[in-house]
Coordinates of C-alpha atoms in Angstrom, one line a residue:
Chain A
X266 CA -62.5 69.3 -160.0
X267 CA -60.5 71.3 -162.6
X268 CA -63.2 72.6 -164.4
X269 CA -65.0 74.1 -161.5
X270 CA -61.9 75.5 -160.5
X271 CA -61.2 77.4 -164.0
X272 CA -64.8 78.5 -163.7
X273 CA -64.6 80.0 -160.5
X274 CA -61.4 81.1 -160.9
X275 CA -62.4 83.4 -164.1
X276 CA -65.5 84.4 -162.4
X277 CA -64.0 86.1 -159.8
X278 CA -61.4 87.5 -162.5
X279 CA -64.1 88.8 -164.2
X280 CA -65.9 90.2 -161.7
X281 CA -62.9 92.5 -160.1
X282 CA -61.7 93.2 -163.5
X283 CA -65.2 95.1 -164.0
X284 CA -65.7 96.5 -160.8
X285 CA -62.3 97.6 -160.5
X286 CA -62.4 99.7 -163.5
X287 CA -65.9 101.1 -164.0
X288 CA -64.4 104.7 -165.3
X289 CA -62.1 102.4 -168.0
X290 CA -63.9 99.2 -168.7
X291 CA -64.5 100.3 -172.8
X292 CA -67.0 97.7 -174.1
X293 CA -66.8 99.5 -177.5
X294 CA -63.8 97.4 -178.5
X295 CA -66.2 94.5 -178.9
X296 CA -69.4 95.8 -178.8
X297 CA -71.0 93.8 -181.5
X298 CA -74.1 96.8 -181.8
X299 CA -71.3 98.7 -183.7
X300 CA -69.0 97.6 -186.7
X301 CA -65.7 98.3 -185.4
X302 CA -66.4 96.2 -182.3
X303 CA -68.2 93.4 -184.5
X304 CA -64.9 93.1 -187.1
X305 CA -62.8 92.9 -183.5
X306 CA -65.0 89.9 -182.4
X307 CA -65.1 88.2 -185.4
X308 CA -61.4 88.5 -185.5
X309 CA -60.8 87.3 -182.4
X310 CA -63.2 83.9 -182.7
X311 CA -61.7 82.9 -185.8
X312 CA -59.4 81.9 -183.8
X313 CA -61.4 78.8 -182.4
X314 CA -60.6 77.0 -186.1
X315 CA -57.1 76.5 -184.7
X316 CA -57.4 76.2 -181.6
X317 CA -59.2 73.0 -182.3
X318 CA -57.4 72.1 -184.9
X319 CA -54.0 72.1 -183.5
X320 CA -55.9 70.7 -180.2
X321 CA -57.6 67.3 -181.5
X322 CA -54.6 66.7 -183.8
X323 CA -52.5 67.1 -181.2
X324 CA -54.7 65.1 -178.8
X325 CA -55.0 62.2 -181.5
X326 CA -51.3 61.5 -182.1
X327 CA -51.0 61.8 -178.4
X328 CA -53.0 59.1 -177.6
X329 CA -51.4 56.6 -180.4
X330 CA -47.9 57.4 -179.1
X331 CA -49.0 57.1 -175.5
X332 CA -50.3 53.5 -176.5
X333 CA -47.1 52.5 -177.7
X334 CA -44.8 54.1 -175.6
X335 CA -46.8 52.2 -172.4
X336 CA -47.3 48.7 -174.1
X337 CA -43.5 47.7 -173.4
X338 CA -43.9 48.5 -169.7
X339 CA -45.6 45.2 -169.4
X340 CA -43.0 43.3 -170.7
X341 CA -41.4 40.6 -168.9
X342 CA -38.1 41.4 -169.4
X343 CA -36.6 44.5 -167.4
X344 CA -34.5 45.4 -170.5
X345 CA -37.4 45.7 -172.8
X346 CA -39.6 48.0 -170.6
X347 CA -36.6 50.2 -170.3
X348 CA -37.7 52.4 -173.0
X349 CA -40.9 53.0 -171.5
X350 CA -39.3 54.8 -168.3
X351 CA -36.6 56.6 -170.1
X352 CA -39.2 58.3 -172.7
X353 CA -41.9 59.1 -169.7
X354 CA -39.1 60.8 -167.9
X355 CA -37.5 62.7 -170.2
X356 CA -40.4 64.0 -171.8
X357 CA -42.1 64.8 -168.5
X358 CA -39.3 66.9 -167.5
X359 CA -39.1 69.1 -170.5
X360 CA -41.3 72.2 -170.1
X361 CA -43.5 73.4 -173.1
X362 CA -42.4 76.3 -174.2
X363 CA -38.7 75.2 -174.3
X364 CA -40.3 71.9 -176.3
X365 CA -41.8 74.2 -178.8
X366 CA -39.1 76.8 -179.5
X367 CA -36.6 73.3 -179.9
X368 CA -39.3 71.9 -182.4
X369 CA -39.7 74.9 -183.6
X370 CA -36.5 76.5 -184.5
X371 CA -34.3 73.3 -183.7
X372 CA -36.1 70.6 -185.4
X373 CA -35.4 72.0 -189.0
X374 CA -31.8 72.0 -188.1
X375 CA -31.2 68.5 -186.9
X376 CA -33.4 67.1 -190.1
X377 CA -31.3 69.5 -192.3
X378 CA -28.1 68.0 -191.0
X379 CA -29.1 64.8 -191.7
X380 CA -30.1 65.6 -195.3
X381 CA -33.4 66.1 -194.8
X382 CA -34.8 69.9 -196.0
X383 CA -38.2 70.7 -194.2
X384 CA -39.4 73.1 -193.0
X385 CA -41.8 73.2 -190.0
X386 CA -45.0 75.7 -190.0
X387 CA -46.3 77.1 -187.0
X388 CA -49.4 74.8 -187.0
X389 CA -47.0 71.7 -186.6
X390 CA -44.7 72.6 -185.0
X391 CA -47.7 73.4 -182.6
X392 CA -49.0 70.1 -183.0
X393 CA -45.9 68.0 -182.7
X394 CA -44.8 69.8 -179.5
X395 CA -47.9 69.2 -178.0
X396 CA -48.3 65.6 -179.1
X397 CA -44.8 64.5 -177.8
X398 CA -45.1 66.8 -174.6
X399 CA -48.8 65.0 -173.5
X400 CA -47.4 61.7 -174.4
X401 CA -46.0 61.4 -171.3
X402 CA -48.7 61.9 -169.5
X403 CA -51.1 59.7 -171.7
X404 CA -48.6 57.0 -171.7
X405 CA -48.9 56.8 -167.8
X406 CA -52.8 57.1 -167.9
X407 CA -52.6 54.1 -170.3
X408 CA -50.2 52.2 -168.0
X409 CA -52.4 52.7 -164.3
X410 CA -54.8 51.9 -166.7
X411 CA -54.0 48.8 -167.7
X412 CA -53.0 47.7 -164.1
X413 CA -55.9 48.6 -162.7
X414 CA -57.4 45.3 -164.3
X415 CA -57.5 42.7 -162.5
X416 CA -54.2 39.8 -162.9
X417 CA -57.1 37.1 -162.7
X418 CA -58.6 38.1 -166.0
X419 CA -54.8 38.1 -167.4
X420 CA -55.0 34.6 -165.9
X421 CA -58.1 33.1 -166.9
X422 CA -57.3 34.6 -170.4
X423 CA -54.4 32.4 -170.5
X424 CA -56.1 29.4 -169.6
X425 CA -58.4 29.5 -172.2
X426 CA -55.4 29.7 -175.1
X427 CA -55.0 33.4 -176.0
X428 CA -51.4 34.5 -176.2
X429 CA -50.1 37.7 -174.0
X430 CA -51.3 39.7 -177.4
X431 CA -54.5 38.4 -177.8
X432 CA -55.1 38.9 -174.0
X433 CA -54.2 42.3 -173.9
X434 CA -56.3 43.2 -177.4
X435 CA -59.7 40.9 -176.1
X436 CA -59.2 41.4 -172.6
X437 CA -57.5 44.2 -171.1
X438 CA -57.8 47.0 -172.9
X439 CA -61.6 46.5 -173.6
X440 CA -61.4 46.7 -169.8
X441 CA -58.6 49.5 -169.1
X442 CA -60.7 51.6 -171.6
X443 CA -63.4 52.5 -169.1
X444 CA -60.7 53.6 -166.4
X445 CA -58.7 55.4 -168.8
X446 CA -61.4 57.8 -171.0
X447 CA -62.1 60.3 -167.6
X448 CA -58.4 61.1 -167.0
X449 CA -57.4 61.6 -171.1
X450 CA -60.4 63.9 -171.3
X451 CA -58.6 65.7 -168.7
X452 CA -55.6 65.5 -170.3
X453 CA -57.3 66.9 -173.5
X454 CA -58.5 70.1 -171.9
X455 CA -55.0 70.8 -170.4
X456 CA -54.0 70.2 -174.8
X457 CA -56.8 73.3 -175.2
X458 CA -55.1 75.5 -172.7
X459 CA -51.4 75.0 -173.7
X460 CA -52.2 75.3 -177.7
X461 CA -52.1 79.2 -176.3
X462 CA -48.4 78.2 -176.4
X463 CA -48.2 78.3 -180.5
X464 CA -49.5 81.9 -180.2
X465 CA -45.3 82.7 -179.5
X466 CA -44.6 81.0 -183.1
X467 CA -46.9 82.8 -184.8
X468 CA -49.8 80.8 -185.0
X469 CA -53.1 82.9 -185.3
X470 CA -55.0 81.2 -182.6
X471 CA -57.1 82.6 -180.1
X472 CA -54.4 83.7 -178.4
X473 CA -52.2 84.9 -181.1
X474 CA -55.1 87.2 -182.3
X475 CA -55.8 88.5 -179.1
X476 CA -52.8 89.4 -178.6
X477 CA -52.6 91.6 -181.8
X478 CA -56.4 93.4 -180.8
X479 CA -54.7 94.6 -178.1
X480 CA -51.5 95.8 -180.2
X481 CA -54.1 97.7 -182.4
X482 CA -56.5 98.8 -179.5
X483 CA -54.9 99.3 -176.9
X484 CA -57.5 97.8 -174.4
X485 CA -55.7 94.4 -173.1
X486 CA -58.7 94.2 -170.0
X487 CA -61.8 93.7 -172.3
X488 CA -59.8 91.8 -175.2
X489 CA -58.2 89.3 -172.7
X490 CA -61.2 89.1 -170.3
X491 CA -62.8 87.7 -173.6
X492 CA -60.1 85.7 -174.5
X493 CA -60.1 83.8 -171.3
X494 CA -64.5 83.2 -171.6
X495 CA -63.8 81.8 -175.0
X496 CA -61.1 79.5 -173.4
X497 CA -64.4 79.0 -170.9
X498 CA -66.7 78.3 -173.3
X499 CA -64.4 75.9 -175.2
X500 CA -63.6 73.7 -171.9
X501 CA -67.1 73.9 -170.7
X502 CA -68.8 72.0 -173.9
X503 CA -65.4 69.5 -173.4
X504 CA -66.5 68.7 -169.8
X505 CA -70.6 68.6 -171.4
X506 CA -68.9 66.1 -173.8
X507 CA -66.9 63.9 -171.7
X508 CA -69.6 63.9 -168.8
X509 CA -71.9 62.3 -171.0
X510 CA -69.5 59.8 -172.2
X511 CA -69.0 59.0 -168.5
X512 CA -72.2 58.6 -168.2
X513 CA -73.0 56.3 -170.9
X514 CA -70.1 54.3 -170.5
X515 CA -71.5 53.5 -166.6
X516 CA -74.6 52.6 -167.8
X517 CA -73.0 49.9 -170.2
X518 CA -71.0 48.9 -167.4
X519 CA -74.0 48.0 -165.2
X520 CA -76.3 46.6 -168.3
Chain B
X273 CA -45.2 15.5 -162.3
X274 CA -41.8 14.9 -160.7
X275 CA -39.5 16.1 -158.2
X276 CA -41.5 19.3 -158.2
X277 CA -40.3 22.2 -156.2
X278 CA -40.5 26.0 -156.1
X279 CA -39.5 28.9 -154.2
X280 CA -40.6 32.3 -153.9
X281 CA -37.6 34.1 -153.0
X282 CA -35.9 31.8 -149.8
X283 CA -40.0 30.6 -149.0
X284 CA -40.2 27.2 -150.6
X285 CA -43.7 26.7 -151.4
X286 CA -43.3 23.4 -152.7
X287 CA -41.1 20.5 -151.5
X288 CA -40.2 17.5 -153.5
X289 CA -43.8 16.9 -155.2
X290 CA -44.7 13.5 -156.9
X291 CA -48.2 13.4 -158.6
X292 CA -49.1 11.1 -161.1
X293 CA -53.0 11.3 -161.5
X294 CA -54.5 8.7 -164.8
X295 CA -56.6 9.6 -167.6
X296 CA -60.4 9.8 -166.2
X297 CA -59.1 9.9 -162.4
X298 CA -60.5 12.4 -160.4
X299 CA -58.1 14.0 -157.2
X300 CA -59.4 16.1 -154.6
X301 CA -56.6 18.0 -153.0
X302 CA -57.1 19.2 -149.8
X303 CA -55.2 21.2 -146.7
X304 CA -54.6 24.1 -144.7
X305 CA -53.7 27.6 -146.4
X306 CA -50.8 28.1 -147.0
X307 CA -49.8 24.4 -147.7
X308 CA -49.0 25.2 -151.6
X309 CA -52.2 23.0 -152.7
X310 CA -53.3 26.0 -155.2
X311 CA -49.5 26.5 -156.1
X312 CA -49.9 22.7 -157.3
X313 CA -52.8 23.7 -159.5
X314 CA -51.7 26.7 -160.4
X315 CA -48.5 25.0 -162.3
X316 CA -50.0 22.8 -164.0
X317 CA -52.3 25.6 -165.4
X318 CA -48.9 27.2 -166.9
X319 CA -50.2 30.4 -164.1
X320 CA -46.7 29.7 -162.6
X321 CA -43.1 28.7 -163.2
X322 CA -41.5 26.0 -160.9
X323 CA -37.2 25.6 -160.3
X324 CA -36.7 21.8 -159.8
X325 CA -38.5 19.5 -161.3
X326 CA -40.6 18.0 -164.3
X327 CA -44.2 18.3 -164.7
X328 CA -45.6 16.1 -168.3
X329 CA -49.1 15.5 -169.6
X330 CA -50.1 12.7 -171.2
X331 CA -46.2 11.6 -171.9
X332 CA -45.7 15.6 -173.5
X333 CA -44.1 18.6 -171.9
X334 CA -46.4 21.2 -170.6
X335 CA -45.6 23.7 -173.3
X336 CA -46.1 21.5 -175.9
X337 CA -50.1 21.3 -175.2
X338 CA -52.6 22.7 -177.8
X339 CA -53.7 25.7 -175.7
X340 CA -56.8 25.1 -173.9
X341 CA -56.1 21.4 -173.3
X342 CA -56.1 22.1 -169.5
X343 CA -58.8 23.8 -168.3
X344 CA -58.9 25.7 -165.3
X345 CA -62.0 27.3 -162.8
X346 CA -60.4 30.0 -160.1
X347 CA -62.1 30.7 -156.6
X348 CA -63.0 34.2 -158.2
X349 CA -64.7 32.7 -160.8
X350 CA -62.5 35.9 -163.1
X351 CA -65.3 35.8 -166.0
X352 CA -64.9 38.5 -168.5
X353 CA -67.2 41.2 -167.3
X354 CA -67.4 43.3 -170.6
X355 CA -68.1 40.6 -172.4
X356 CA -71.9 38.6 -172.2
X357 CA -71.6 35.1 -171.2
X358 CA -72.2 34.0 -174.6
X359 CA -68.9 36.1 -175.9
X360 CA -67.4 34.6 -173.0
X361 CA -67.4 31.0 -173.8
X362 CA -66.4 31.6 -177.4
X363 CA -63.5 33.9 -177.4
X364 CA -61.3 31.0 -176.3
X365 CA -62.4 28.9 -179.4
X366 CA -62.8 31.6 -181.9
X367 CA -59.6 33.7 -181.3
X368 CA -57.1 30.3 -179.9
X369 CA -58.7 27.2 -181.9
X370 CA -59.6 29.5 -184.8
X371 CA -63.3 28.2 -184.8
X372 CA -65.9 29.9 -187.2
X373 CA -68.2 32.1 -185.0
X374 CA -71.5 30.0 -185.6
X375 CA -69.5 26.3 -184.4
X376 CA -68.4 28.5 -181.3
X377 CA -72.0 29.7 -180.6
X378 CA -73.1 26.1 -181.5
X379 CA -70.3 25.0 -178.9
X380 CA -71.1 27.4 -176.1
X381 CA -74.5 26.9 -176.3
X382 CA -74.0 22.9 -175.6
X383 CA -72.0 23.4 -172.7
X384 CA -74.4 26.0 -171.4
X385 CA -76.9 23.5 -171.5
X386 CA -75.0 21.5 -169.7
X387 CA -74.3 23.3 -166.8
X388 CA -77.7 24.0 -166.7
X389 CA -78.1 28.0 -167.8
X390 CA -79.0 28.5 -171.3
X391 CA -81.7 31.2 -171.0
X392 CA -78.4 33.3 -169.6
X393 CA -76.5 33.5 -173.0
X394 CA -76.8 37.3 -173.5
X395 CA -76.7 38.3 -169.9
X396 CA -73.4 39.9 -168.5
X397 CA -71.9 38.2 -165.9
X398 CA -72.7 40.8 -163.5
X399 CA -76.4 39.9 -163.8
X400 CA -75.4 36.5 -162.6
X401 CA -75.1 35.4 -158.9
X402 CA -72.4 33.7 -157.6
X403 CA -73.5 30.2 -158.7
X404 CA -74.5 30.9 -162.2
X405 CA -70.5 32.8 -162.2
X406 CA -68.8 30.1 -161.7
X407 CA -71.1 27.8 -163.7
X408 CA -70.3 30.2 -167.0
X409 CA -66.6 29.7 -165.7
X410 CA -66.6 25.7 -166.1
X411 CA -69.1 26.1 -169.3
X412 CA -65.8 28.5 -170.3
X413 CA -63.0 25.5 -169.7
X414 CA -65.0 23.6 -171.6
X415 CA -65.1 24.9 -174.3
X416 CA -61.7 24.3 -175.3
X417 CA -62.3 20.6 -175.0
X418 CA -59.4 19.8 -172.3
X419 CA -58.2 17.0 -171.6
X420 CA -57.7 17.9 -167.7
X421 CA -59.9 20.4 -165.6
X422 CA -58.5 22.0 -162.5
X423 CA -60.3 23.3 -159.8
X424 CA -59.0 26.1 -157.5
X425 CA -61.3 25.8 -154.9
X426 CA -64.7 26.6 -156.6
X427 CA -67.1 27.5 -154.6
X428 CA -65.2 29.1 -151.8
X429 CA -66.6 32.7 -152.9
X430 CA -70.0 31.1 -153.0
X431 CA -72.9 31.4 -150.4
X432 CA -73.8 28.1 -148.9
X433 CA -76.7 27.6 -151.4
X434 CA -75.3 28.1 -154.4
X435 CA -72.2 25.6 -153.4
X436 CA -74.5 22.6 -154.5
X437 CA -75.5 23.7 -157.6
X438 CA -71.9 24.2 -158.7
X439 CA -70.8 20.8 -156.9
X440 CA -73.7 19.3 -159.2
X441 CA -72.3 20.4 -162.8
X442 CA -69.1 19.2 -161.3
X443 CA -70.1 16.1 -160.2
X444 CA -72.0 15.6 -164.1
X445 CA -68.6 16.1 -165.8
X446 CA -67.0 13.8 -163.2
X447 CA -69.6 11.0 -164.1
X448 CA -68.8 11.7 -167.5
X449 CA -65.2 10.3 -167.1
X450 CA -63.4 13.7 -167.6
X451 CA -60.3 13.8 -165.4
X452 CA -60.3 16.4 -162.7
X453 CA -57.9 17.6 -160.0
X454 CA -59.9 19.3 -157.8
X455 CA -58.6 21.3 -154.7
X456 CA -61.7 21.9 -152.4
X457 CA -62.8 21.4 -148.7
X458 CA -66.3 20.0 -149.6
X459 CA -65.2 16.7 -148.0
X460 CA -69.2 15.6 -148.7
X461 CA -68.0 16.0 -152.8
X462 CA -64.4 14.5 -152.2
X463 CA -66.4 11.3 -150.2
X464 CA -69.0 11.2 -153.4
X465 CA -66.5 11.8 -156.5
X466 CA -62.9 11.6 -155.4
X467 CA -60.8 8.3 -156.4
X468 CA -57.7 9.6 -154.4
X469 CA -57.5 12.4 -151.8
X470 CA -54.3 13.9 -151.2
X471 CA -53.5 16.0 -148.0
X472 CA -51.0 18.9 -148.4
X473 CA -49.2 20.7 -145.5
X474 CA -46.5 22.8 -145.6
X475 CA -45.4 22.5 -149.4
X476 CA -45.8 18.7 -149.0
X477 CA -48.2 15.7 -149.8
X478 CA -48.4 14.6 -146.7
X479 CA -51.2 12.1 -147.2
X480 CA -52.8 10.8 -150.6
X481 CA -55.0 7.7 -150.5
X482 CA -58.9 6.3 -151.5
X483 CA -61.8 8.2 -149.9
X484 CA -62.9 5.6 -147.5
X485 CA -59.7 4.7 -146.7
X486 CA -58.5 8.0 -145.9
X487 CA -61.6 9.1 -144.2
X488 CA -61.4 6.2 -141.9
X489 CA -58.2 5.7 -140.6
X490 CA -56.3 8.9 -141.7
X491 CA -52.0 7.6 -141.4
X492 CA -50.9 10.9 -140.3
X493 CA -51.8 13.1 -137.2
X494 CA -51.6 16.3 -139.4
X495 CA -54.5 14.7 -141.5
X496 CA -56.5 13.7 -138.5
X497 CA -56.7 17.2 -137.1
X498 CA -57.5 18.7 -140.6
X499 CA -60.2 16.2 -140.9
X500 CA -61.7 16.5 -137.0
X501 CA -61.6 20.2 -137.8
X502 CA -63.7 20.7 -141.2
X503 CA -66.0 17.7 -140.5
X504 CA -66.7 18.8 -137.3
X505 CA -68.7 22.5 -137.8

């Protein structure tokens, strides 16, 4: 399980990184007892505001693009679901950071050549990136998704009059729901980790403002061991979150 | 239906079908897997497409029909399971007739009666067992009103004791002059209900006659065996 993983693996980071370095471990630069290392905290956690921010945003459009880039793989015709597989596996392909710094820096151009003067913040250009980079994957969660239910309720659903769309809004996705919410949680929490991607366009996120402590302090161990617990704590109350959802959603499936 | 035939890929699964089955008749079809007898029912549910041939209902095409005007029951009974049973038998009518939600209700509460479970209205269908399933599933059908109900064979998924209960609500809507095709090997229910029995094999109607006449003195040799085989156990 991912999240077991990430908390083992930072564990054990955490662990060496302190042992390691008993002589040089300096807990003053966020030692909250004094005010120096209480200002350096508190500048480091505003950082959750985008974080989040830029992460449900991003999450959000994800999931509406994801929807409507996987309804044409069910359409009949070859020509039609076309569309779906070029966009998956173009937009799989592209790495992140490439993504962003195109968005980013690119994006403006393009619009600009075509008459259109914008120009894109950090924040979205954050967002966007992120949106269009996840869709992908969301679009193919939506698509096993919808598979995974059975062609008999397709079929009964036609014998009793509903059309394809009416099948698929009544239906289906009513049913697809419950096998899709556990792997776009997932999906979400991968969203929290690569936000730390808009820290290279200047958004002051976590990472962005950790990076600048350290520029000031000079301690990169303590500042980034903290970094990476407040990426812990963040993923931790996701998986709390999404657990209980789980949990709920099984007991309406068996009421 | 006419000069029916279809192929999947180079397999033809149906050869050469002529059907004509009245208003109020009620056919069992009957025969070894394989022989295409569910493919038969399965077209003239609109659940599959067919290469030669014309199939018409009540002198209209098939696509013509106001939706819902056949109904049709499946082996795996395929109820909506996130739905309760009430929601079940009213989504058809609310969301394809355009029925208010309370003459649905009213509806699907009738029909519920009728097959004999109305204390199950708000249960989901995964409370149910097997029999009470597939009884939701022909209260469902019937809901649209049709005009024809198929049967793909019914209580096949069903434990022995729960395959009368459903042949009961069947045998109801048979007595009440609704017209059925029906394709089962309950050859007690064909005997009871049937007006014609026809024998598939191999993509073909092999055999198609009355009941008694059938029973008795089957024409074909293919039939006979069938017959000395399921009556036997």
């Amino acid at each position: 399980m991912t999240f077991r993983t990430i908390a083992l693996l930072s564990s054990v980071l955490l662990l060496t990184a302190c042992s390691a370095a008993p002589g040089t471990w300096g807990w003053y630069v966020i030692d909250p007892t004094t005010d120096n290392g209480w200002t350096n905290i508190r500048f480091l956690i505003r950082g959750f505001t985008s974080t989040i921010q830029i992460s449900v945003l991003a999450a959000v459009a994800s999931i509406i693009i994801g929807l409507l880039v996987a309804l044409p793989a069910f359409a009949q015709n070859r020509w039609l679901r076309l569309p779906n597989r070029i966009y998956v596996e173009f937009i799989r392909a592209i790495p992140l950071l490439p993504m962003l710094f195109w968005v980013f820096y690119g994006l403006p151009v393009v619009m600009r050549g075509m008459g259109i003067s914008i120009s894109i913040d950090p924040f979205w250009g954050a967002v966007i990136t992120l949106a269009l980079s996840d869709s992908a994957f969301t679009a193919e969660i939506f698509r096993a998704g919808i598979q995974s239910v059975p062609r008999g309720q397709a079929e009964a659903a036609q014998t009793i009059g509903l059309s394809r769309a009416k099948a698929m809004r009544y239906v289906i996705l009513p049913q697809a729901v419950r096998r899709i919410l556990p792997p776009l949680a997932n999906q979400f929490i991968y969203i929290v980790k690569m936000s730390a991607f808009a820290s290279v366009i200047g958004m002051q996120e976590l990472t962005r403002r950790a990076n600048e402590l350290v520029v000031t302090e000079y301690r990169p161990l303590e500042i980034y061991t903290l970094l990476i617990l407040e990426y812990l704590v963040l993923v931790l109350i996701i998986s709390a979150g999404v657990r209980w959802l789980e949990r709920r959603m099984g007991a309406d499936e068996s009421r | 239906m006419t000069g029916v035939s279809k192929w999947y890929d180079d397999f033809q699964v149906l050869r050469d079908i002529s059907l004509t089955v009245e208003v109020g008749e009620k056919l069992v079809i009957c025969g070894p897997s394989g022989s295409g007898k569910s493919t038969v029912v399965r077209l003239l549910a609109g659940l599959e497409t067919h290469q030669q041939g014309d199939i018409h209902l009540q002198g209209g095409v098939m696509d013509a029909q106001r939706p819902g005007d056949i109904g049709m029951v499946f082996q795996s009974f395929n109820l909506f399971p996130h739905l309760s049973v009430l929601d079940n038998l009213t989504l058809g009518p609310v969301k394809a007739l355009g029925l208010s939600r309370a003459e649905a209700e009213e509806r699907a509460r009738a029909y519920l009666d009728r097959v004999r479970i109305p204390e199950q209205a708000e249960k989901r269908p995964a409370q149910l067992s097997g029999g009470q399933q597939q009884r939701v599933a022909i209260a469902r059908a019937l809901c649209m009103e049709p005009k024809l109900m198929l049967f793909d064979e019914p209580t096949s998924a069903l434990d022995p004791e729960m395959i009368a209960e459903v042949l009961e609500v069947m045998e109801d809507l048979a007595a009440d002059g609704m017209t059925m095709i029906c394709v089962t090997h309950e050859m007690g229910f064909a005997r009871r209900v049937a007006d014609r029995i026809a024998f598939m094999d191999a993509g073909e109607i092999v055999e198609i006659g009355a009941p008694e006449q059938v029973f008795k003195a089957p024409e074909s040799e293919r039939f006979a065996l069938f017959l000395d085989k399921i009556l036997k156990h």
